[in-house]
Amino acid sequence: MAMSQIDTPFADASMAAPESAVSVRGVSKNYGAVEALKNMSLEFPKGQLTSLLGPSGCGKTTLLKIIAGLIPADSGTIEVGGKAITGPGDDRAFVFQDFALLPWANVLRNVAFGLELRGVAKSEREAIAETYIANVGLAGFEKAFPHELSGGMRQRVGLARALSVDSQVLLLDEPFSAVDEQTRRKFQEDLLSLVENENKTFIFVTHSIEEAVYVSDQIAILLPRPSRVSEIIRPSSFRNKGVENIRRDPEYLDIVDEIWASLRNYVE
Amino acid sequence: MQVFGVKLPAMSSLLLWGLLWEIVGQMGLTFFVPPLSQVFATLFEIIGTPPFLKALWETGYAFFMGVFFAIVIGIPVGILMGKSRFLDELLLPWVNIFVSAPLTALVPVLMVLFGFGLTSIIITTTLFAIWIIILNARAGVRQINRSLVDMARSFGASPLDAFTKIYFWAALPEILGGVRIGVIRAVKGVIIGQLLISIVGFGALFELYASNFLMGHFWAVLIILFALAFSISEFLGYLERKVAYYAAKR
Ligand SMILES: Nc1ncnc2c1ncn2[C@@H]1O[C@H](COP(=O)(O)OP(=O)(O)O)[C@@H](O)[C@H]1O
Ligand SMILES: [Mg+2]
């Protein structure tokens, strides 16, 4: 992956190892006889978006849930902000593939629900929720219920909920896989501006090569059986060229091809 | 119901059966069936009388206490069984036995244990209602969307939060269904209790009227009882439909 690392104008800056927001060290996880993760280690640089990309069944969701503290690792440690985690915490927020909205609650309560669980007073949490509802473009839908919204709008609710607790690390498990293609593209653009403006660390699971290359500062390619990090790619030249130019950038196209070349053997 | 392509209002078949009852009664075939009109006359005659009000109070009190305990014990137990594999394996065989057991046979045992008073009647009522409430709450929890639980945990929900903010609401449509069936069974339970344990309330009225061959009175009280049970059940059915909109979308 020569093109992805050294040949940037800021080689020196990128040579100095960036500070990690999340460190995964030697993590293994078995489900009975299934080896979901084997001795996996990975660093997630602060303020950047890292994608976990790989064929389905390679342990992406498992790794993300272990980082979230939702399931325990069999061995190894996870550090968030330098501290080893023992369970879910205020420093991480999760965005779910199937949105995980309360069907009996309206948009306002759903967005405020993370804050509700963290004990924030009603008027305060609703004020915060209102801001994020507007930020994700759902102003006017505060009183709507999830079943009245499209898939894309529901995921905006899930995103607003995760943003409103103001955690340093956002964990997104294939958040756009259940929305249609146009909405998905809009989401990807919005995600780029979020990464730029929110100064949070994003860990983003996807099985789409194009999506990973489009949105990521760093891409970890995971391969199955046993699950391992096969390579780490850091696109370098097209990030600042504007969202509309990325898909035509030669580096973008090269990386997409290269990833496909290494993954194609694992597609049955 | 449709007759000759004309849609009749709900329950209009009742009118037909009422008419049949009136005809059979007027023909005087058996003392057992007095004309419906006479039954209703008796009904309005006794409905305000002190003995009737006393019976209504005694039965109503035992009924609501019994249902109350069935609900406040049954719903949490059902939810916990749905959540915990261990509790489920421990309790499910018993719940399954009791939900279909002929509970009337247990009433004499209750009388030995708890005496011939209100306590035994309330416990009988609870025993009739509780098992289906447990089973339904359990079923409601078991179909819960796992990612809702993960979501609550990821935002730091305590076990109590998860219980009151997720599990209860996710299972609510099933819980209400269980309560509705449980309440209907509780009507059965309270009457059986008041007939077998101590002759009070509506049980005493039935006993009194039947042994004195006052069939008009007997049917009148039975109709009132049916009407009360039906109204409660319809009200719960209405609540159930109000939450049904999200039942399919959890
Ligand atoms: N709760 C579970 N019980 C048993 N096996 C599981 C469980 N969750 C995941 N697995 C298995 O672990 C492997 C990794 O799964 P997962 O992390 O969901 O992969 P991905 O998200 O990359 O598709 C798969 O083989 C899957 O079948
Ligand atoms: Mg997955």
PDB file of C-alpha atoms in Angstrom, chain B:
ATOM      1  CA  MET B   1     -73.291 -10.757  10.900  1.00  0.00           C
ATOM      2  CA  GLN B   2     -74.881 -10.479   7.463  1.00  0.00           C
ATOM      3  CA  VAL B   3     -78.442 -11.414   6.608  1.00  0.00           C
ATOM      4  CA  PHE B   4     -79.539 -11.263   2.936  1.00  0.00           C
ATOM      5  CA  GLY B   5     -76.500  -9.105   2.198  1.00  0.00           C
ATOM      6  CA  VAL B   6     -77.415  -6.526   4.843  1.00  0.00           C
ATOM      7  CA  LYS B   7     -74.762  -5.891   7.463  1.00  0.00           C
ATOM      8  CA  LEU B   8     -76.311  -5.948  10.920  1.00  0.00           C
ATOM      9  CA  PRO B   9     -74.774  -4.043  13.834  1.00  0.00           C
ATOM     10  CA  ALA B  10     -72.467  -5.967  16.190  1.00  0.00           C
ATOM     11  CA  MET B  11     -74.188  -8.293  18.638  1.00  0.00           C
ATOM     12  CA  SER B  12     -77.566  -8.081  16.905  1.00  0.00           C
ATOM     13  CA  SER B  13     -77.563 -11.883  17.111  1.00  0.00           C
ATOM     14  CA  LEU B  14     -78.140 -11.356  20.829  1.00  0.00           C
ATOM     15  CA  LEU B  15     -81.565  -9.881  19.997  1.00  0.00           C
ATOM     16  CA  LEU B  16     -82.440 -13.053  18.136  1.00  0.00           C
ATOM     17  CA  TRP B  17     -81.462 -15.258  21.056  1.00  0.00           C
ATOM     18  CA  GLY B  18     -83.281 -12.906  23.456  1.00  0.00           C
ATOM     19  CA  LEU B  19     -86.403 -13.274  21.343  1.00  0.00           C
ATOM     20  CA  LEU B  20     -86.088 -17.066  21.377  1.00  0.00           C
ATOM     21  CA  TRP B  21     -85.669 -16.964  25.154  1.00  0.00           C
ATOM     22  CA  GLU B  22     -88.822 -14.817  25.504  1.00  0.00           C
ATOM     23  CA  ILE B  23     -90.860 -17.224  23.344  1.00  0.00           C
ATOM     24  CA  VAL B  24     -89.669 -20.307  25.251  1.00  0.00           C
ATOM     25  CA  GLY B  25     -90.388 -18.498  28.526  1.00  0.00           C
ATOM     26  CA  GLN B  26     -93.901 -17.418  27.465  1.00  0.00           C
ATOM     27  CA  MET B  27     -94.745 -20.989  26.494  1.00  0.00           C
ATOM     28  CA  GLY B  28     -94.046 -21.940  30.115  1.00  0.00           C
ATOM     29  CA  LEU B  29     -92.205 -25.141  29.146  1.00  0.00           C
ATOM     30  CA  THR B  30     -90.085 -25.197  32.284  1.00  0.00           C
ATOM     31  CA  PHE B  31     -89.815 -23.216  35.496  1.00  0.00           C
ATOM     32  CA  PHE B  32     -86.112 -23.051  34.740  1.00  0.00           C
ATOM     33  CA  VAL B  33     -86.605 -20.508  31.950  1.00  0.00           C
ATOM     34  CA  PRO B  34     -88.924 -17.618  32.857  1.00  0.00           C
ATOM     35  CA  PRO B  35     -89.602 -15.095  30.078  1.00  0.00           C
ATOM     36  CA  LEU B  36     -86.710 -12.688  29.450  1.00  0.00           C
ATOM     37  CA  SER B  37     -88.989  -9.702  30.025  1.00  0.00           C
ATOM     38  CA  GLN B  38     -89.731 -11.008  33.502  1.00  0.00           C
ATOM     39  CA  VAL B  39     -86.032 -11.553  34.171  1.00  0.00           C
ATOM     40  CA  PHE B  40     -85.337  -7.921  33.261  1.00  0.00           C
ATOM     41  CA  ALA B  41     -88.218  -6.727  35.428  1.00  0.00           C
ATOM     42  CA  THR B  42     -86.693  -8.653  38.326  1.00  0.00           C
ATOM     43  CA  LEU B  43     -83.287  -7.279  37.465  1.00  0.00           C
ATOM     44  CA  PHE B  44     -84.419  -3.657  37.831  1.00  0.00           C
ATOM     45  CA  GLU B  45     -86.323  -4.576  40.949  1.00  0.00           C
ATOM     46  CA  ILE B  46     -83.337  -6.031  42.805  1.00  0.00           C
ATOM     47  CA  ILE B  47     -80.527  -3.905  41.429  1.00  0.00           C
ATOM     48  CA  GLY B  48     -80.810  -1.144  44.036  1.00  0.00           C
ATOM     49  CA  THR B  49     -81.750  -3.285  47.035  1.00  0.00           C
ATOM     50  CA  PRO B  50     -79.419  -3.511  50.052  1.00  0.00           C
ATOM     51  CA  PRO B  51     -78.832  -7.296  49.742  1.00  0.00           C
ATOM     52  CA  PHE B  52     -77.812  -6.855  46.103  1.00  0.00           C
ATOM     53  CA  LEU B  53     -75.512  -3.924  46.837  1.00  0.00           C
ATOM     54  CA  LYS B  54     -73.954  -5.837  49.717  1.00  0.00           C
ATOM     55  CA  ALA B  55     -73.337  -8.836  47.448  1.00  0.00           C
ATOM     56  CA  LEU B  56     -71.932  -6.570  44.729  1.00  0.00           C
ATOM     57  CA  TRP B  57     -69.550  -4.995  47.232  1.00  0.00           C
ATOM     58  CA  GLU B  58     -68.421  -8.347  48.667  1.00  0.00           C
ATOM     59  CA  THR B  59     -67.846  -9.870  45.264  1.00  0.00           C
ATOM     60  CA  GLY B  60     -66.355  -6.721  43.775  1.00  0.00           C
ATOM     61  CA  TYR B  61     -63.933  -6.328  46.670  1.00  0.00           C
ATOM     62  CA  ALA B  62     -62.704  -9.937  46.519  1.00  0.00           C
ATOM     63  CA  PHE B  63     -62.531  -9.740  42.727  1.00  0.00           C
ATOM     64  CA  PHE B  64     -60.477  -6.547  42.580  1.00  0.00           C
ATOM     65  CA  MET B  65     -58.132  -7.649  45.362  1.00  0.00           C
ATOM     66  CA  GLY B  66     -57.610 -10.981  43.615  1.00  0.00           C
ATOM     67  CA  VAL B  67     -56.979  -9.348  40.251  1.00  0.00           C
ATOM     68  CA  PHE B  68     -54.708  -6.775  41.893  1.00  0.00           C
ATOM     69  CA  PHE B  69     -52.432  -9.450  43.354  1.00  0.00           C
ATOM     70  CA  ALA B  70     -52.508 -11.468  40.141  1.00  0.00           C
ATOM     71  CA  ILE B  71     -51.311  -8.404  38.229  1.00  0.00           C
ATOM     72  CA  VAL B  72     -48.669  -7.043  40.610  1.00  0.00           C
ATOM     73  CA  ILE B  73     -47.175 -10.496  41.153  1.00  0.00           C
ATOM     74  CA  GLY B  74     -47.856 -11.984  37.728  1.00  0.00           C
ATOM     75  CA  ILE B  75     -46.399  -9.264  35.490  1.00  0.00           C
ATOM     76  CA  PRO B  76     -42.992  -8.961  37.239  1.00  0.00           C
ATOM     77  CA  VAL B  77     -42.678 -12.743  37.560  1.00  0.00           C
ATOM     78  CA  GLY B  78     -43.497 -13.185  33.877  1.00  0.00           C
ATOM     79  CA  ILE B  79     -41.025 -10.492  32.846  1.00  0.00           C
ATOM     80  CA  LEU B  80     -38.284 -11.982  35.027  1.00  0.00           C
ATOM     81  CA  MET B  81     -38.965 -15.435  33.611  1.00  0.00           C
ATOM     82  CA  GLY B  82     -38.669 -14.016  30.105  1.00  0.00           C
ATOM     83  CA  LYS B  83     -35.356 -12.378  31.002  1.00  0.00           C
ATOM     84  CA  SER B  84     -33.688 -15.108  33.040  1.00  0.00           C
ATOM     85  CA  ARG B  85     -33.071 -18.574  31.676  1.00  0.00           C
ATOM     86  CA  PHE B  86     -32.553 -19.863  35.223  1.00  0.00           C
ATOM     87  CA  LEU B  87     -35.861 -18.563  36.626  1.00  0.00           C
ATOM     88  CA  ASP B  88     -37.627 -19.733  33.511  1.00  0.00           C
ATOM     89  CA  GLU B  89     -36.444 -23.315  33.843  1.00  0.00           C
ATOM     90  CA  LEU B  90     -37.248 -23.234  37.542  1.00  0.00           C
ATOM     91  CA  LEU B  91     -40.805 -21.905  37.271  1.00  0.00           C
ATOM     92  CA  LEU B  92     -42.150 -22.710  33.826  1.00  0.00           C
ATOM     93  CA  PRO B  93     -43.198 -26.324  34.577  1.00  0.00           C
ATOM     94  CA  TRP B  94     -45.284 -25.119  37.526  1.00  0.00           C
ATOM     95  CA  VAL B  95     -46.876 -22.302  35.587  1.00  0.00           C
ATOM     96  CA  ASN B  96     -47.765 -24.685  32.776  1.00  0.00           C
ATOM     97  CA  ILE B  97     -49.324 -27.144  35.207  1.00  0.00           C
ATOM     98  CA  PHE B  98     -51.389 -24.520  36.989  1.00  0.00           C
ATOM     99  CA  VAL B  99     -52.559 -22.692  33.882  1.00  0.00           C
ATOM    100  CA  SER B 100     -54.458 -25.775  32.766  1.00  0.00           C
ATOM    101  CA  ALA B 101     -55.090 -27.474  36.125  1.00  0.00           C
ATOM    102  CA  PRO B 102     -58.663 -27.824  37.467  1.00  0.00           C
ATOM    103  CA  LEU B 103     -58.096 -25.211  40.157  1.00  0.00           C
ATOM    104  CA  THR B 104     -61.496 -25.783  41.744  1.00  0.00           C
ATOM    105  CA  ALA B 105     -60.067 -28.982  43.181  1.00  0.00           C
ATOM    106  CA  LEU B 106     -57.501 -26.907  45.055  1.00  0.00           C
ATOM    107  CA  VAL B 107     -60.077 -24.778  46.830  1.00  0.00           C
ATOM    108  CA  PRO B 108     -60.567 -27.205  49.758  1.00  0.00           C
ATOM    109  CA  VAL B 109     -56.798 -27.166  50.339  1.00  0.00           C
ATOM    110  CA  LEU B 110     -56.879 -23.368  50.440  1.00  0.00           C
ATOM    111  CA  MET B 111     -59.694 -23.506  52.976  1.00  0.00           C
ATOM    112  CA  VAL B 112     -57.557 -25.700  55.226  1.00  0.00           C
ATOM    113  CA  LEU B 113     -54.590 -23.379  54.829  1.00  0.00           C
ATOM    114  CA  PHE B 114     -56.262 -19.971  54.953  1.00  0.00           C
ATOM    115  CA  GLY B 115     -59.621 -20.524  56.617  1.00  0.00           C
ATOM    116  CA  PHE B 116     -63.170 -19.926  55.471  1.00  0.00           C
ATOM    117  CA  GLY B 117     -62.956 -16.194  54.969  1.00  0.00           C
ATOM    118  CA  LEU B 118     -62.141 -13.459  52.522  1.00  0.00           C
ATOM    119  CA  THR B 119     -58.433 -14.407  52.376  1.00  0.00           C
ATOM    120  CA  SER B 120     -59.196 -17.766  50.798  1.00  0.00           C
ATOM    121  CA  ILE B 121     -61.609 -16.203  48.309  1.00  0.00           C
ATOM    122  CA  ILE B 122     -59.036 -13.610  47.246  1.00  0.00           C
ATOM    123  CA  ILE B 123     -56.344 -16.265  46.899  1.00  0.00           C
ATOM    124  CA  THR B 124     -58.673 -18.416  44.802  1.00  0.00           C
ATOM    125  CA  THR B 125     -59.361 -15.455  42.528  1.00  0.00           C
ATOM    126  CA  THR B 126     -55.645 -14.719  42.207  1.00  0.00           C
ATOM    127  CA  LEU B 127     -54.894 -18.362  41.438  1.00  0.00           C
ATOM    128  CA  PHE B 128     -57.424 -18.398  38.622  1.00  0.00           C
ATOM    129  CA  ALA B 129     -56.025 -15.244  37.020  1.00  0.00           C
ATOM    130  CA  ILE B 130     -52.293 -15.222  37.606  1.00  0.00           C
ATOM    131  CA  TRP B 131     -50.928 -18.026  35.417  1.00  0.00           C
ATOM    132  CA  ILE B 132     -52.059 -16.710  32.082  1.00  0.00           C
ATOM    133  CA  ILE B 133     -50.804 -13.241  33.073  1.00  0.00           C
ATOM    134  CA  ILE B 134     -47.370 -14.723  33.831  1.00  0.00           C
ATOM    135  CA  LEU B 135     -47.271 -16.674  30.574  1.00  0.00           C
ATOM    136  CA  ASN B 136     -48.253 -13.685  28.475  1.00  0.00           C
ATOM    137  CA  ALA B 137     -45.782 -11.299  30.120  1.00  0.00           C
ATOM    138  CA  ARG B 138     -43.093 -13.937  29.566  1.00  0.00           C
ATOM    139  CA  ALA B 139     -44.031 -14.326  25.906  1.00  0.00           C
ATOM    140  CA  GLY B 140     -44.006 -10.543  25.472  1.00  0.00           C
ATOM    141  CA  VAL B 141     -40.502 -10.259  26.878  1.00  0.00           C
ATOM    142  CA  ARG B 142     -39.161 -13.168  24.851  1.00  0.00           C
ATOM    143  CA  GLN B 143     -40.044 -11.562  21.533  1.00  0.00           C
ATOM    144  CA  ILE B 144     -38.304  -8.298  22.481  1.00  0.00           C
ATOM    145  CA  ASN B 145     -35.858  -6.868  19.963  1.00  0.00           C
ATOM    146  CA  ARG B 146     -32.387  -7.626  21.386  1.00  0.00           C
ATOM    147  CA  SER B 147     -30.921  -4.416  20.074  1.00  0.00           C
ATOM    148  CA  LEU B 148     -33.351  -2.378  22.230  1.00  0.00           C
ATOM    149  CA  VAL B 149     -31.825  -4.050  25.266  1.00  0.00           C
ATOM    150  CA  ASP B 150     -28.293  -3.492  23.937  1.00  0.00           C
ATOM    151  CA  MET B 151     -29.209   0.120  23.235  1.00  0.00           C
ATOM    152  CA  ALA B 152     -30.386   0.717  26.812  1.00  0.00           C
ATOM    153  CA  ARG B 153     -27.305  -0.979  28.244  1.00  0.00           C
ATOM    154  CA  SER B 154     -24.970   0.979  25.995  1.00  0.00           C
ATOM    155  CA  PHE B 155     -26.408   4.198  27.422  1.00  0.00           C
ATOM    156  CA  GLY B 156     -25.836   2.925  30.936  1.00  0.00           C
ATOM    157  CA  ALA B 157     -29.287   1.633  31.905  1.00  0.00           C
ATOM    158  CA  SER B 158     -29.447  -0.007  35.335  1.00  0.00           C
ATOM    159  CA  PRO B 159     -31.315  -3.319  35.552  1.00  0.00           C
ATOM    160  CA  LEU B 160     -34.276  -1.452  37.056  1.00  0.00           C
ATOM    161  CA  ASP B 161     -34.222   1.080  34.181  1.00  0.00           C
ATOM    162  CA  ALA B 162     -34.172  -1.751  31.671  1.00  0.00           C
ATOM    163  CA  PHE B 163     -37.119  -3.348  33.457  1.00  0.00           C
ATOM    164  CA  THR B 164     -39.336  -0.272  33.685  1.00  0.00           C
ATOM    165  CA  LYS B 165     -38.290   1.581  30.518  1.00  0.00           C
ATOM    166  CA  ILE B 166     -37.748  -1.274  28.049  1.00  0.00           C
ATOM    167  CA  TYR B 167     -39.026  -4.709  29.018  1.00  0.00           C
ATOM    168  CA  PHE B 168     -42.376  -3.572  30.412  1.00  0.00           C
ATOM    169  CA  TRP B 169     -43.273  -1.373  27.443  1.00  0.00           C
ATOM    170  CA  ALA B 170     -41.989  -3.802  24.846  1.00  0.00           C
ATOM    171  CA  ALA B 171     -44.142  -6.539  26.361  1.00  0.00           C
ATOM    172  CA  LEU B 172     -47.178  -4.313  27.016  1.00  0.00           C
ATOM    173  CA  PRO B 173     -49.412  -5.564  24.187  1.00  0.00           C
ATOM    174  CA  GLU B 174     -48.968  -9.173  25.347  1.00  0.00           C
ATOM    175  CA  ILE B 175     -49.266  -8.165  29.005  1.00  0.00           C
ATOM    176  CA  LEU B 176     -52.623  -6.491  28.386  1.00  0.00           C
ATOM    177  CA  GLY B 177     -53.812  -9.542  26.462  1.00  0.00           C
ATOM    178  CA  GLY B 178     -52.866 -11.709  29.452  1.00  0.00           C
ATOM    179  CA  VAL B 179     -54.599  -9.385  31.910  1.00  0.00           C
ATOM    180  CA  ARG B 180     -57.765  -9.468  29.815  1.00  0.00           C
ATOM    181  CA  ILE B 181     -57.939 -13.263  29.829  1.00  0.00           C
ATOM    182  CA  GLY B 182     -56.832 -13.325  33.478  1.00  0.00           C
ATOM    183  CA  VAL B 183     -59.683 -11.005  34.469  1.00  0.00           C
ATOM    184  CA  ILE B 184     -62.234 -13.258  32.786  1.00  0.00           C
ATOM    185  CA  ARG B 185     -60.795 -16.217  34.693  1.00  0.00           C
ATOM    186  CA  ALA B 186     -60.877 -14.179  37.902  1.00  0.00           C
ATOM    187  CA  VAL B 187     -64.652 -13.764  37.540  1.00  0.00           C
ATOM    188  CA  LYS B 188     -64.866 -17.540  37.491  1.00  0.00           C
ATOM    189  CA  GLY B 189     -62.494 -17.749  40.451  1.00  0.00           C
ATOM    190  CA  VAL B 190     -64.345 -15.295  42.661  1.00  0.00           C
ATOM    191  CA  ILE B 191     -67.739 -16.935  42.084  1.00  0.00           C
ATOM    192  CA  ILE B 192     -66.370 -20.423  42.698  1.00  0.00           C
ATOM    193  CA  GLY B 193     -64.662 -19.096  45.819  1.00  0.00           C
ATOM    194  CA  GLN B 194     -67.876 -17.524  47.072  1.00  0.00           C
ATOM    195  CA  LEU B 195     -69.837 -20.703  46.419  1.00  0.00           C
ATOM    196  CA  LEU B 196     -67.359 -23.154  47.916  1.00  0.00           C
ATOM    197  CA  ILE B 197     -65.519 -21.295  50.653  1.00  0.00           C
ATOM    198  CA  SER B 198     -68.045 -19.093  52.360  1.00  0.00           C
ATOM    199  CA  ILE B 199     -71.439 -18.315  51.032  1.00  0.00           C
ATOM    200  CA  VAL B 200     -71.122 -14.547  50.533  1.00  0.00           C
ATOM    201  CA  GLY B 201     -71.510 -12.049  47.728  1.00  0.00           C
ATOM    202  CA  PHE B 202     -72.961 -13.121  44.396  1.00  0.00           C
ATOM    203  CA  GLY B 203     -72.173 -16.709  45.339  1.00  0.00           C
ATOM    204  CA  ALA B 204     -74.607 -16.399  48.237  1.00  0.00           C
ATOM    205  CA  LEU B 205     -77.251 -14.827  45.969  1.00  0.00           C
ATOM    206  CA  PHE B 206     -76.920 -17.670  43.461  1.00  0.00           C
ATOM    207  CA  GLU B 207     -77.189 -20.191  46.276  1.00  0.00           C
ATOM    208  CA  LEU B 208     -80.223 -18.458  47.775  1.00  0.00           C
ATOM    209  CA  TYR B 209     -82.126 -18.036  44.501  1.00  0.00           C
ATOM    210  CA  ALA B 210     -81.353 -21.488  43.175  1.00  0.00           C
ATOM    211  CA  SER B 211     -82.384 -23.287  46.348  1.00  0.00           C
ATOM    212  CA  ASN B 212     -85.663 -21.312  46.468  1.00  0.00           C
ATOM    213  CA  PHE B 213     -86.344 -21.854  42.756  1.00  0.00           C
ATOM    214  CA  LEU B 214     -86.319 -18.080  42.158  1.00  0.00           C
ATOM    215  CA  MET B 215     -85.142 -18.517  38.582  1.00  0.00           C
ATOM    216  CA  GLY B 216     -86.004 -14.944  37.525  1.00  0.00           C
ATOM    217  CA  HIS B 217     -83.722 -13.616  40.256  1.00  0.00           C
ATOM    218  CA  PHE B 218     -81.069 -16.183  39.412  1.00  0.00           C
ATOM    219  CA  TRP B 219     -80.926 -15.202  35.739  1.00  0.00           C
ATOM    220  CA  ALA B 220     -81.042 -11.504  36.568  1.00  0.00           C
ATOM    221  CA  VAL B 221     -77.932 -11.702  38.739  1.00  0.00           C
ATOM    222  CA  LEU B 222     -76.188 -13.882  36.164  1.00  0.00           C
ATOM    223  CA  ILE B 223     -76.919 -11.340  33.422  1.00  0.00           C
ATOM    224  CA  ILE B 224     -75.534  -8.526  35.577  1.00  0.00           C
ATOM    225  CA  LEU B 225     -72.409 -10.573  36.222  1.00  0.00           C
ATOM    226  CA  PHE B 226     -71.943 -11.318  32.524  1.00  0.00           C
ATOM    227  CA  ALA B 227     -72.433  -7.656  31.690  1.00  0.00           C
ATOM    228  CA  LEU B 228     -69.811  -6.578  34.251  1.00  0.00           C
ATOM    229  CA  ALA B 229     -67.273  -9.164  33.071  1.00  0.00           C
ATOM    230  CA  PHE B 230     -67.951  -8.266  29.457  1.00  0.00           C
ATOM    231  CA  SER B 231     -67.479  -4.524  30.088  1.00  0.00           C
ATOM    232  CA  ILE B 232     -64.153  -5.024  31.865  1.00  0.00           C
ATOM    233  CA  SER B 233     -62.949  -7.329  29.131  1.00  0.00           C
ATOM    234  CA  GLU B 234     -64.008  -4.875  26.412  1.00  0.00           C
ATOM    235  CA  PHE B 235     -62.251  -2.027  28.197  1.00  0.00           C
ATOM    236  CA  LEU B 236     -59.026  -4.031  28.376  1.00  0.00           C
ATOM    237  CA  GLY B 237     -59.456  -5.013  24.735  1.00  0.00           C
ATOM    238  CA  TYR B 238     -59.717  -1.316  23.934  1.00  0.00           C
ATOM    239  CA  LEU B 239     -56.440  -0.596  25.800  1.00  0.00           C
ATOM    240  CA  GLU B 240     -54.854  -3.492  23.947  1.00  0.00           C
ATOM    241  CA  ARG B 241     -55.833  -2.037  20.589  1.00  0.00           C
ATOM    242  CA  LYS B 242     -54.416   1.327  21.635  1.00  0.00           C
ATOM    243  CA  VAL B 243     -50.928  -0.151  22.021  1.00  0.00           C
ATOM    244  CA  ALA B 244     -51.287  -2.597  19.148  1.00  0.00           C
ATOM    245  CA  TYR B 245     -49.955  -0.023  16.681  1.00  0.00           C
ATOM    246  CA  TYR B 246     -46.440  -0.693  17.871  1.00  0.00           C
ATOM    247  CA  ALA B 247     -46.829  -4.378  18.642  1.00  0.00           C
ATOM    248  CA  ALA B 248     -45.921  -5.275  15.077  1.00  0.00           C
ATOM    249  CA  LYS B 249     -43.035  -2.846  14.923  1.00  0.00           C
ATOM    250  CA  ARG B 250     -40.923  -3.626  17.958  1.00  0.00           C
TER     251      ARG B 250
END
